[in-house]
CSV table of N, CA and C in Angstrom, one decimal:
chain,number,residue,atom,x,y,z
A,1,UNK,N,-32.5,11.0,63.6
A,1,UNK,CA,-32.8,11.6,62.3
A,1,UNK,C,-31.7,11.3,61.3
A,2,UNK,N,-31.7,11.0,60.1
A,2,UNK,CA,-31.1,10.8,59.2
A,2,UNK,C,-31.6,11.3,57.7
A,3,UNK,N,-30.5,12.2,57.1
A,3,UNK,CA,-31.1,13.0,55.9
A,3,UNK,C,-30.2,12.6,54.8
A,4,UNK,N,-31.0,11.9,54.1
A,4,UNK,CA,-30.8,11.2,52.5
A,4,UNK,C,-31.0,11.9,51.6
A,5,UNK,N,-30.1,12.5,50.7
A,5,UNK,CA,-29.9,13.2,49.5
A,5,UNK,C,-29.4,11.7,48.1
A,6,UNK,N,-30.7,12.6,47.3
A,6,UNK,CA,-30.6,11.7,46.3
A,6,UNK,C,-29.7,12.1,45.4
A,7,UNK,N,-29.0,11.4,44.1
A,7,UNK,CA,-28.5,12.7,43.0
A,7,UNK,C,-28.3,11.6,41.8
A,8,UNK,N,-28.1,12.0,40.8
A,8,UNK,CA,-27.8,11.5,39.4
A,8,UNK,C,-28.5,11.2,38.2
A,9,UNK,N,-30.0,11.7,38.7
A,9,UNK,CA,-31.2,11.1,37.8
A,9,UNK,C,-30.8,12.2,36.6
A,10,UNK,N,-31.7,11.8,35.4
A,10,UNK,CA,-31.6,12.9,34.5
A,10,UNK,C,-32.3,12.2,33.4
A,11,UNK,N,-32.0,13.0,31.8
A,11,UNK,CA,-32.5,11.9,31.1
A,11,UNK,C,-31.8,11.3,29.9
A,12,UNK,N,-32.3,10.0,29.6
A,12,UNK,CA,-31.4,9.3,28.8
A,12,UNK,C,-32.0,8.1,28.0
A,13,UNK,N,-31.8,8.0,27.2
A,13,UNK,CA,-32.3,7.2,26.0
A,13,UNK,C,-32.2,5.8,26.3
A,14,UNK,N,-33.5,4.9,25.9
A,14,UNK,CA,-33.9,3.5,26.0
A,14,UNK,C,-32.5,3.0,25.5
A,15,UNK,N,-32.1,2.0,26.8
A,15,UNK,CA,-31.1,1.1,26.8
A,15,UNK,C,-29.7,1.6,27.3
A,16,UNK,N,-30.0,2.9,27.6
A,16,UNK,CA,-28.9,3.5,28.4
A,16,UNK,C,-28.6,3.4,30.2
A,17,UNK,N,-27.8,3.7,30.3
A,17,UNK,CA,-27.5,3.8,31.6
A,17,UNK,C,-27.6,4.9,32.6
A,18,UNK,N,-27.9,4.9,34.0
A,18,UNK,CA,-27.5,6.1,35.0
A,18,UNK,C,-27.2,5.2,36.4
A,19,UNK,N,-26.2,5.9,36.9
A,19,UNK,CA,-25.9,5.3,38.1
A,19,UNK,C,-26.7,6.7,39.4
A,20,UNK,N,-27.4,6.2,40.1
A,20,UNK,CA,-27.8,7.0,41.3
A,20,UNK,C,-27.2,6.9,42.3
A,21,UNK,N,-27.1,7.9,43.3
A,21,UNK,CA,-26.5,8.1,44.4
A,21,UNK,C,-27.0,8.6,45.6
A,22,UNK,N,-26.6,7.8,46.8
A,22,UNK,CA,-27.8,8.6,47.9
A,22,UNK,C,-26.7,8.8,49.4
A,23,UNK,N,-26.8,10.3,49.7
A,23,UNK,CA,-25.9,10.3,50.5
A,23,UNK,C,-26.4,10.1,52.0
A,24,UNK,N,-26.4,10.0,52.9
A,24,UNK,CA,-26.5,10.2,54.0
A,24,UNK,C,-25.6,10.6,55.4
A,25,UNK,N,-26.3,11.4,55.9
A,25,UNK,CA,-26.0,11.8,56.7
A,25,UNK,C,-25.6,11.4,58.2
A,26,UNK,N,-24.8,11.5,59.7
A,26,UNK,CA,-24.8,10.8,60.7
A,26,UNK,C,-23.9,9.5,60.8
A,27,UNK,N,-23.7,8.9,61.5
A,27,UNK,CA,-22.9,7.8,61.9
A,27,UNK,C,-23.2,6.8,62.3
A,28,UNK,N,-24.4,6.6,61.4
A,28,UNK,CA,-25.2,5.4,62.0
A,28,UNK,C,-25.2,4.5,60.8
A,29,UNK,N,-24.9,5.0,59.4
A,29,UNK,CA,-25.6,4.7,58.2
A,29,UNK,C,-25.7,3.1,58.0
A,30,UNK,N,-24.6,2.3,58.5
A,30,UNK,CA,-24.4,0.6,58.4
A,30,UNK,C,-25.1,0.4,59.3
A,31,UNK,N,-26.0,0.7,59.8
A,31,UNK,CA,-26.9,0.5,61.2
A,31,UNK,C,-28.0,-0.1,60.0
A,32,UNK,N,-28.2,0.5,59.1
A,32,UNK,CA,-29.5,0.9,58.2
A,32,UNK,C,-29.6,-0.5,56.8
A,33,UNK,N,-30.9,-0.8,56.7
A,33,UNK,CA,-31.3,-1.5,55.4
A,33,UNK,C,-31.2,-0.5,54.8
A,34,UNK,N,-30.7,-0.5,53.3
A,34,UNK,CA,-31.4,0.6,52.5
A,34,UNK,C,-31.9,0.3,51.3
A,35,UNK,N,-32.8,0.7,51.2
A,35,UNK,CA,-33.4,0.3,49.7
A,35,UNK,C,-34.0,1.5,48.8
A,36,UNK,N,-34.5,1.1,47.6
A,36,UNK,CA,-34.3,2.3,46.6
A,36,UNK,C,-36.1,1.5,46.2
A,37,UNK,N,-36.7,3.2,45.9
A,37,UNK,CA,-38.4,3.2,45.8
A,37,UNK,C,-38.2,3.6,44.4
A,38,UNK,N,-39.4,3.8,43.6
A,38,UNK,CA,-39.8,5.0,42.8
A,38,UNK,C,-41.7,4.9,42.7
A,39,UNK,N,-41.1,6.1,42.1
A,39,UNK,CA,-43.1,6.8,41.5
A,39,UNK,C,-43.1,7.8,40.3
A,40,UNK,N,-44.1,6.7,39.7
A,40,UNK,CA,-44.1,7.3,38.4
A,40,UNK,C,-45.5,8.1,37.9
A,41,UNK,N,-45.6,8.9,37.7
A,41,UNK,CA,-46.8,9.8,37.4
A,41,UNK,C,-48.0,8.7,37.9
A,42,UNK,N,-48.9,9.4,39.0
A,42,UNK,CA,-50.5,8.6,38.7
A,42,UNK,C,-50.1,7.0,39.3
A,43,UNK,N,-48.9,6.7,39.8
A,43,UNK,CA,-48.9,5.3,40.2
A,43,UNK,C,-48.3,5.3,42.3
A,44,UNK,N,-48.3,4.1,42.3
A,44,UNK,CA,-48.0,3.8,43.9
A,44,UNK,C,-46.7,4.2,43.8
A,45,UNK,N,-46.2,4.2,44.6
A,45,UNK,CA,-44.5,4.2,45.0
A,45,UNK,C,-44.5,2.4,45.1
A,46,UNK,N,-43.4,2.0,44.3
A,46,UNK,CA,-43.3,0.8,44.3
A,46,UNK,C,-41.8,0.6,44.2
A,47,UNK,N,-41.6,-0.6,45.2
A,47,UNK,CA,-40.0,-1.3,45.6
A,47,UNK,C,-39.2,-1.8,44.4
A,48,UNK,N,-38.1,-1.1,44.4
A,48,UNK,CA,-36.7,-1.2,43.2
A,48,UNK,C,-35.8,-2.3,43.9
A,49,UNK,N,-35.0,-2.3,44.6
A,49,UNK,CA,-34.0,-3.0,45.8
A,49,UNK,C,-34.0,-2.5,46.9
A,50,UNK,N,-33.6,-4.0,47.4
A,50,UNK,CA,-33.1,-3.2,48.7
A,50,UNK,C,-31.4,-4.1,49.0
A,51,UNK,N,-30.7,-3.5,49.9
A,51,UNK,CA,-29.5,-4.0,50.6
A,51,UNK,C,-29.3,-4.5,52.0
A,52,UNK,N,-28.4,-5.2,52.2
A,52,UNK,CA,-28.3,-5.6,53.6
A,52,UNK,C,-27.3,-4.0,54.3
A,53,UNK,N,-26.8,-4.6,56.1
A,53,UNK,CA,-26.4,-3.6,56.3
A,53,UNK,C,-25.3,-3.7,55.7
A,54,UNK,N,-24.9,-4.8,55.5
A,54,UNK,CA,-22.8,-5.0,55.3
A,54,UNK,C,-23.0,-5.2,54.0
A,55,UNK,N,-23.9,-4.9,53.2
A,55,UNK,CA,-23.9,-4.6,51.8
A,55,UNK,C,-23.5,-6.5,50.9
A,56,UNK,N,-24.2,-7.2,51.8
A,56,UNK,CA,-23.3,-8.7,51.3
A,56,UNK,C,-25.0,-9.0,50.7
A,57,UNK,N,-25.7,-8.9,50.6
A,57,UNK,CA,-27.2,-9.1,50.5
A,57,UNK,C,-27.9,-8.1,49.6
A,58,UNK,N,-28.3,-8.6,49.1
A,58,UNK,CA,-29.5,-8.1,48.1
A,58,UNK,C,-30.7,-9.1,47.1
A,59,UNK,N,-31.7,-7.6,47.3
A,59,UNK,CA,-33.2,-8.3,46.7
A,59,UNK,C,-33.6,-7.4,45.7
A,60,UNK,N,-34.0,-7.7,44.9
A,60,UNK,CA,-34.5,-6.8,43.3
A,60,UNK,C,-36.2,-7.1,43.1
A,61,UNK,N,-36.7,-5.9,42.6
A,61,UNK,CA,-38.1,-6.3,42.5
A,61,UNK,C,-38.0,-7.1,40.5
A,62,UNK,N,-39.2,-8.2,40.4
A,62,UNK,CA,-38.9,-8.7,39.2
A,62,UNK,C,-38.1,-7.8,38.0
A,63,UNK,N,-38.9,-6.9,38.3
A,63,UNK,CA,-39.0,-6.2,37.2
A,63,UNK,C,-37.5,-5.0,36.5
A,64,UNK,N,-36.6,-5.6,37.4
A,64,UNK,CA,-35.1,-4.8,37.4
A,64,UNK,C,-34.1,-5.8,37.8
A,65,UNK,N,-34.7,-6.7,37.5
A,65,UNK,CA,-33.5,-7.6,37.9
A,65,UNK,C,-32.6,-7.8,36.6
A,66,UNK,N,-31.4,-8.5,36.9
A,66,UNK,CA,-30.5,-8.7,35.8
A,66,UNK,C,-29.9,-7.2,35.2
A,67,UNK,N,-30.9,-6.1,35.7
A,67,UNK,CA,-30.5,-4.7,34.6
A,67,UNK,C,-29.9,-4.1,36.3
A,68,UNK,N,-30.6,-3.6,37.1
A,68,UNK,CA,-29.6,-2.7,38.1
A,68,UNK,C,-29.5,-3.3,39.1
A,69,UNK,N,-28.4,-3.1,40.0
A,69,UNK,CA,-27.5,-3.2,40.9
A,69,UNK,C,-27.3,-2.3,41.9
A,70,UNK,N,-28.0,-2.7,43.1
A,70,UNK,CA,-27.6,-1.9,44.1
A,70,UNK,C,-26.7,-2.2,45.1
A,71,UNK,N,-26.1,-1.3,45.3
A,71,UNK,CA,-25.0,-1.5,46.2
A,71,UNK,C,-24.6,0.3,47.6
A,72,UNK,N,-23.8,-0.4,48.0
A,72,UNK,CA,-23.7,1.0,49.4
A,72,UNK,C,-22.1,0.7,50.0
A,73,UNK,N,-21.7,2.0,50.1
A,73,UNK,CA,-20.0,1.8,50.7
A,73,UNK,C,-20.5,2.9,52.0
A,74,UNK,N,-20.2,1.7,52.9
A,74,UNK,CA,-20.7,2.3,54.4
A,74,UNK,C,-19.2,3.4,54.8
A,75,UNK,N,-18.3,2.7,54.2
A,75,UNK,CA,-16.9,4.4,54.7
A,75,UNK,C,-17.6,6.2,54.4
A,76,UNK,N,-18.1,5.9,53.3
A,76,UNK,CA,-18.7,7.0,52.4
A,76,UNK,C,-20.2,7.5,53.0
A,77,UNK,N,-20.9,6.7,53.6
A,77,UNK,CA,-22.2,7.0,53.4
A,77,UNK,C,-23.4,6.7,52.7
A,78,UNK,N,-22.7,6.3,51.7
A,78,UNK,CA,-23.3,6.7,50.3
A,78,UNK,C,-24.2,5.2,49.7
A,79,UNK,N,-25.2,4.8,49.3
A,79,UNK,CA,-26.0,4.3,48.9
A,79,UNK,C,-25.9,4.1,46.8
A,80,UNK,N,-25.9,3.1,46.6
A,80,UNK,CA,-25.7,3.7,45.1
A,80,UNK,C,-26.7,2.3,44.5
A,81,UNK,N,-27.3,3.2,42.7
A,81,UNK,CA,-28.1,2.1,42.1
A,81,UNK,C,-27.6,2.4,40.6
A,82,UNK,N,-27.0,1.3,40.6
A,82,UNK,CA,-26.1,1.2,38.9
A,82,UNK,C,-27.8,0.8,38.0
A,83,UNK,N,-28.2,1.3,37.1
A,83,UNK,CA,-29.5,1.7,36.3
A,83,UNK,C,-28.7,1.0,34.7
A,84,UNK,N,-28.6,-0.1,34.2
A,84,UNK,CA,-28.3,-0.7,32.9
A,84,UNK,C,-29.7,-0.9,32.1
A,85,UNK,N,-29.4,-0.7,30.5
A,85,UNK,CA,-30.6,-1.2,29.8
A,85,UNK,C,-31.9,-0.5,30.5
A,86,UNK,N,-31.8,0.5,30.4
A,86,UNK,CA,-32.8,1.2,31.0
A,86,UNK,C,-34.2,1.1,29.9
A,87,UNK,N,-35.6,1.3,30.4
A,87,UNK,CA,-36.6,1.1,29.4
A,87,UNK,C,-37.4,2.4,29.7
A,88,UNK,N,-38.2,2.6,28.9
A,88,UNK,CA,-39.0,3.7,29.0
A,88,UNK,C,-40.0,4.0,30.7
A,89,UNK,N,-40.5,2.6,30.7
A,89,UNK,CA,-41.0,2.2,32.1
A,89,UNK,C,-40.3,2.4,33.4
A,90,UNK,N,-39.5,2.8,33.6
A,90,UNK,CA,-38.6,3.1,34.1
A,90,UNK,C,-38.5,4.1,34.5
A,91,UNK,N,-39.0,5.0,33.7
A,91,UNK,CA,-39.4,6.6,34.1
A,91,UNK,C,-40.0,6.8,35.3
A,92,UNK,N,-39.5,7.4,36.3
A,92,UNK,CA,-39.7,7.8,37.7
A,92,UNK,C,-39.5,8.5,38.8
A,93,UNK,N,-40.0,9.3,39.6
A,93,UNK,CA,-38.9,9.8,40.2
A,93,UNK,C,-38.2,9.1,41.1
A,94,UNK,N,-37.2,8.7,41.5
A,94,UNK,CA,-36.3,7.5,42.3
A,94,UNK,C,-36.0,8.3,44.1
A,95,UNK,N,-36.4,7.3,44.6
A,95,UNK,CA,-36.2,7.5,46.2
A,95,UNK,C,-35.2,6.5,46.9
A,96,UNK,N,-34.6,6.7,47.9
A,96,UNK,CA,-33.8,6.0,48.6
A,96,UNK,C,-34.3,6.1,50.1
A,97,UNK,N,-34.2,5.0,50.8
A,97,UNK,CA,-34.7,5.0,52.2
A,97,UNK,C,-34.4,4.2,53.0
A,98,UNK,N,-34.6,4.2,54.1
A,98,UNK,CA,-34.2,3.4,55.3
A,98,UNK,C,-34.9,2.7,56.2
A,99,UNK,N,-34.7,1.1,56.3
A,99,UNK,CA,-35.3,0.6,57.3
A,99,UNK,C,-34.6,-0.8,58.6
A,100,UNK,N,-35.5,-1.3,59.2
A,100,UNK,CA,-34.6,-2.4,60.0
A,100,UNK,C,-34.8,-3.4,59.7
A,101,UNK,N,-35.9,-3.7,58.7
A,101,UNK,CA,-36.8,-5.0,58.3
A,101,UNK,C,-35.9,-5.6,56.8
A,102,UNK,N,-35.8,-6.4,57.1
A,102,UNK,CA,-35.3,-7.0,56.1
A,102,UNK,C,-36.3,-7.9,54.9
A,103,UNK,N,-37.3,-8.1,55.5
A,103,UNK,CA,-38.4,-9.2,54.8
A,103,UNK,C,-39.1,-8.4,54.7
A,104,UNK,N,-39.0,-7.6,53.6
A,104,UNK,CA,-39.8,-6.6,53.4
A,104,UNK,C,-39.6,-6.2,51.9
A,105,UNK,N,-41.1,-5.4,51.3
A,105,UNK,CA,-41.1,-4.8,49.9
A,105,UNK,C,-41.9,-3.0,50.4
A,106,UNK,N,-42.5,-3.2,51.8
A,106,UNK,CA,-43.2,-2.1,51.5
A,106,UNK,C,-43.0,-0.9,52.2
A,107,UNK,N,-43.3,-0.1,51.8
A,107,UNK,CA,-42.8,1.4,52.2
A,107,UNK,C,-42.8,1.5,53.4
A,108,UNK,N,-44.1,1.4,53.5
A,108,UNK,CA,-44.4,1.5,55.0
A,108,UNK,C,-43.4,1.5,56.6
A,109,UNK,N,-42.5,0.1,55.9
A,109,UNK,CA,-41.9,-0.5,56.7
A,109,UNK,C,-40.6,0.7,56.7
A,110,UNK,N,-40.2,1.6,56.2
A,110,UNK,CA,-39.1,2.6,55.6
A,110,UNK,C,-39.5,4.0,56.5
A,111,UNK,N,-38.6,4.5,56.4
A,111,UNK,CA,-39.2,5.9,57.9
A,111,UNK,C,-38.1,7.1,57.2
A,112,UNK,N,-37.2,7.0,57.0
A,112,UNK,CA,-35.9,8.0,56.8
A,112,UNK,C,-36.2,8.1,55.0
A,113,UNK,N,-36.9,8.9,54.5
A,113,UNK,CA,-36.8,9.1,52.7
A,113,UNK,C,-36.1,10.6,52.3
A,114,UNK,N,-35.4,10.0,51.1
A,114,UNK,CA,-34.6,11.3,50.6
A,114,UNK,C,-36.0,12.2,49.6
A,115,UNK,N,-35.6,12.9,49.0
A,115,UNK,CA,-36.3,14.2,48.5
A,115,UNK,C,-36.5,13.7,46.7
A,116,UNK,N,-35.9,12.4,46.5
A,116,UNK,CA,-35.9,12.1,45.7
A,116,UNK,C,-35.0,12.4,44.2
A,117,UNK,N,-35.3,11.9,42.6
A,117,UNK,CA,-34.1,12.3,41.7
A,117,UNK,C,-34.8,11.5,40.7
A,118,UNK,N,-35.3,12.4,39.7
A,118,UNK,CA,-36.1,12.1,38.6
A,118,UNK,C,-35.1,11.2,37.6
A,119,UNK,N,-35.8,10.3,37.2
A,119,UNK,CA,-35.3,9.6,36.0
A,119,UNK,C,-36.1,9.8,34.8
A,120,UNK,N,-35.8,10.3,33.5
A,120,UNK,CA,-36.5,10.0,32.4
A,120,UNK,C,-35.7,9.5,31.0
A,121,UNK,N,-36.5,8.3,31.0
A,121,UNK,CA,-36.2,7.1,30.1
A,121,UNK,C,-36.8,7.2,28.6
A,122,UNK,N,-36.1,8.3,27.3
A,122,UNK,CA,-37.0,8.5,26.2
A,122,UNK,C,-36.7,6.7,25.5
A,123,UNK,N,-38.1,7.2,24.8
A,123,UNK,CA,-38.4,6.2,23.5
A,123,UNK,C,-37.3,6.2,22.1
Protein backbone atom coordinates (compact mmCIF):
# COMPACT_ATOMS: atom_id res chain seq x y z
CA UNK A 1 0.00 0.00 0.00
CA UNK A 2 1.18 3.36 -0.86
CA UNK A 3 -0.61 6.73 0.06
CA UNK A 4 -0.17 9.69 -2.34
CA UNK A 5 -1.15 13.16 -1.13
CA UNK A 6 -1.57 15.64 -3.63
CA UNK A 7 -1.03 19.61 -2.90
CA UNK A 8 -0.69 23.00 -4.63
CA UNK A 9 -3.59 23.25 -6.89
CA UNK A 10 -5.55 26.46 -6.55
CA UNK A 11 -6.57 29.21 -8.81
CA UNK A 12 -4.81 31.30 -11.21
CA UNK A 13 -5.02 33.29 -14.21
CA UNK A 14 -4.55 32.22 -18.04
CA UNK A 15 -0.83 32.06 -18.59
CA UNK A 16 0.11 31.66 -15.13
CA UNK A 17 1.84 29.17 -13.30
CA UNK A 18 1.42 26.36 -10.42
CA UNK A 19 3.87 23.88 -9.42
CA UNK A 20 2.05 20.56 -7.85
CA UNK A 21 3.26 18.18 -5.48
CA UNK A 22 2.68 14.59 -4.49
CA UNK A 23 3.89 13.05 -1.51
CA UNK A 24 4.26 9.67 -0.83
CA UNK A 25 4.41 7.45 1.51
CA UNK A 26 6.71 4.05 2.41
CA UNK A 27 10.10 3.09 1.06
CA UNK A 28 9.50 1.85 -1.97
CA UNK A 29 8.67 5.19 -3.82
CA UNK A 30 11.87 4.71 -6.73
CA UNK A 31 10.35 1.31 -7.13
CA UNK A 32 7.35 3.26 -8.74
CA UNK A 33 6.52 4.91 -12.44
CA UNK A 34 4.74 7.92 -11.55
CA UNK A 35 2.59 9.86 -13.57
CA UNK A 36 0.16 12.68 -13.17
CA UNK A 37 -3.83 12.21 -14.40
CA UNK A 38 -6.60 14.82 -14.44
CA UNK A 39 -10.53 15.26 -14.76
CA UNK A 40 -12.30 17.84 -15.72
CA UNK A 41 -16.01 18.25 -15.00
CA UNK A 42 -18.21 15.62 -17.33
CA UNK A 43 -14.86 14.26 -18.97
CA UNK A 44 -12.59 10.93 -18.69
CA UNK A 45 -9.65 11.13 -16.53
CA UNK A 46 -7.05 11.62 -19.03
CA UNK A 47 -2.94 11.15 -19.04
CA UNK A 48 -0.75 14.57 -18.15
CA UNK A 49 2.89 12.76 -17.74
CA UNK A 50 4.41 10.34 -16.64
CA UNK A 51 8.21 9.66 -15.16
CA UNK A 52 10.69 6.96 -15.15
CA UNK A 53 11.79 5.39 -11.77
CA UNK A 54 15.28 7.35 -11.70
CA UNK A 55 13.44 10.26 -12.91
CA UNK A 56 15.91 10.26 -16.21
CA UNK A 57 12.72 9.73 -18.50
CA UNK A 58 9.80 11.36 -19.43
CA UNK A 59 6.53 11.35 -21.61
CA UNK A 60 3.93 14.39 -21.91
CA UNK A 61 0.55 13.97 -23.36
CA UNK A 62 0.34 16.40 -26.67
CA UNK A 63 -1.46 18.63 -25.18
CA UNK A 64 1.13 19.90 -22.28
CA UNK A 65 3.97 19.55 -23.76
CA UNK A 66 6.58 22.31 -23.95
CA UNK A 67 4.34 24.04 -20.98
CA UNK A 68 4.81 21.45 -17.87
CA UNK A 69 7.44 19.49 -16.52
CA UNK A 70 7.34 16.58 -14.52
CA UNK A 71 9.80 15.63 -12.39
CA UNK A 72 10.24 13.44 -8.82
CA UNK A 73 13.16 13.57 -6.03
CA UNK A 74 13.19 9.96 -4.82
CA UNK A 75 15.38 11.25 -1.32
CA UNK A 76 12.05 13.22 -0.60
CA UNK A 77 9.29 11.09 -1.81
CA UNK A 78 7.85 13.62 -3.48
CA UNK A 79 6.58 13.67 -7.14
CA UNK A 80 6.26 17.18 -8.62
CA UNK A 81 4.44 18.93 -11.92
CA UNK A 82 5.92 22.41 -12.74
CA UNK A 83 2.29 23.84 -14.63
CA UNK A 84 3.73 26.96 -17.07
CA UNK A 85 1.44 29.07 -19.44
CA UNK A 86 -1.39 27.57 -18.02
CA UNK A 87 -4.79 27.75 -20.25
CA UNK A 88 -8.19 27.78 -19.23
CA UNK A 89 -8.42 24.00 -20.49
CA UNK A 90 -6.52 23.06 -18.08
CA UNK A 91 -8.91 23.29 -15.44
CA UNK A 92 -9.04 20.05 -13.51
CA UNK A 93 -8.84 18.29 -10.77
CA UNK A 94 -5.13 16.84 -10.88
CA UNK A 95 -4.13 13.24 -9.72
CA UNK A 96 -0.82 11.61 -9.24
CA UNK A 97 -0.33 7.78 -9.40
CA UNK A 98 1.58 4.76 -9.61
CA UNK A 99 2.47 2.17 -11.89
CA UNK A 100 5.15 -0.61 -13.31
CA UNK A 101 4.28 -0.16 -17.03
CA UNK A 102 6.14 2.08 -18.69
CA UNK A 103 4.37 1.96 -22.25
CA UNK A 104 1.59 3.20 -21.11
CA UNK A 105 -1.18 6.35 -21.19
CA UNK A 106 -3.97 4.54 -19.38
CA UNK A 107 -5.26 4.54 -16.02
CA UNK A 108 -6.08 1.37 -15.78
CA UNK A 109 -2.57 0.33 -15.87
CA UNK A 110 -2.00 2.75 -12.37
CA UNK A 111 -3.28 1.11 -8.94
CA UNK A 112 -1.89 3.57 -5.96
CA UNK A 113 -4.07 7.29 -6.67
CA UNK A 114 -3.79 10.25 -4.52
CA UNK A 115 -7.20 12.10 -3.37
CA UNK A 116 -6.33 14.56 -5.85
CA UNK A 117 -5.82 18.81 -6.08
CA UNK A 118 -8.06 21.07 -7.99
CA UNK A 119 -6.63 23.37 -10.57
CA UNK A 120 -8.64 26.40 -11.85
CA UNK A 121 -7.41 28.20 -14.78
CA UNK A 122 -9.55 31.78 -15.14
CA UNK A 123 -10.16 33.46 -18.51
Amino acid sequence: QVVLVESGGGLVQAGGSLRLSCAASGRTFSSYIMGWFRQAPGKEREFVARISRNGYSTYYADSVKGRFTISRDNTKNTLYLQMNSLKPEDTAVYYCATTTTWTTVSARDYYYWGQGTQVTVSS
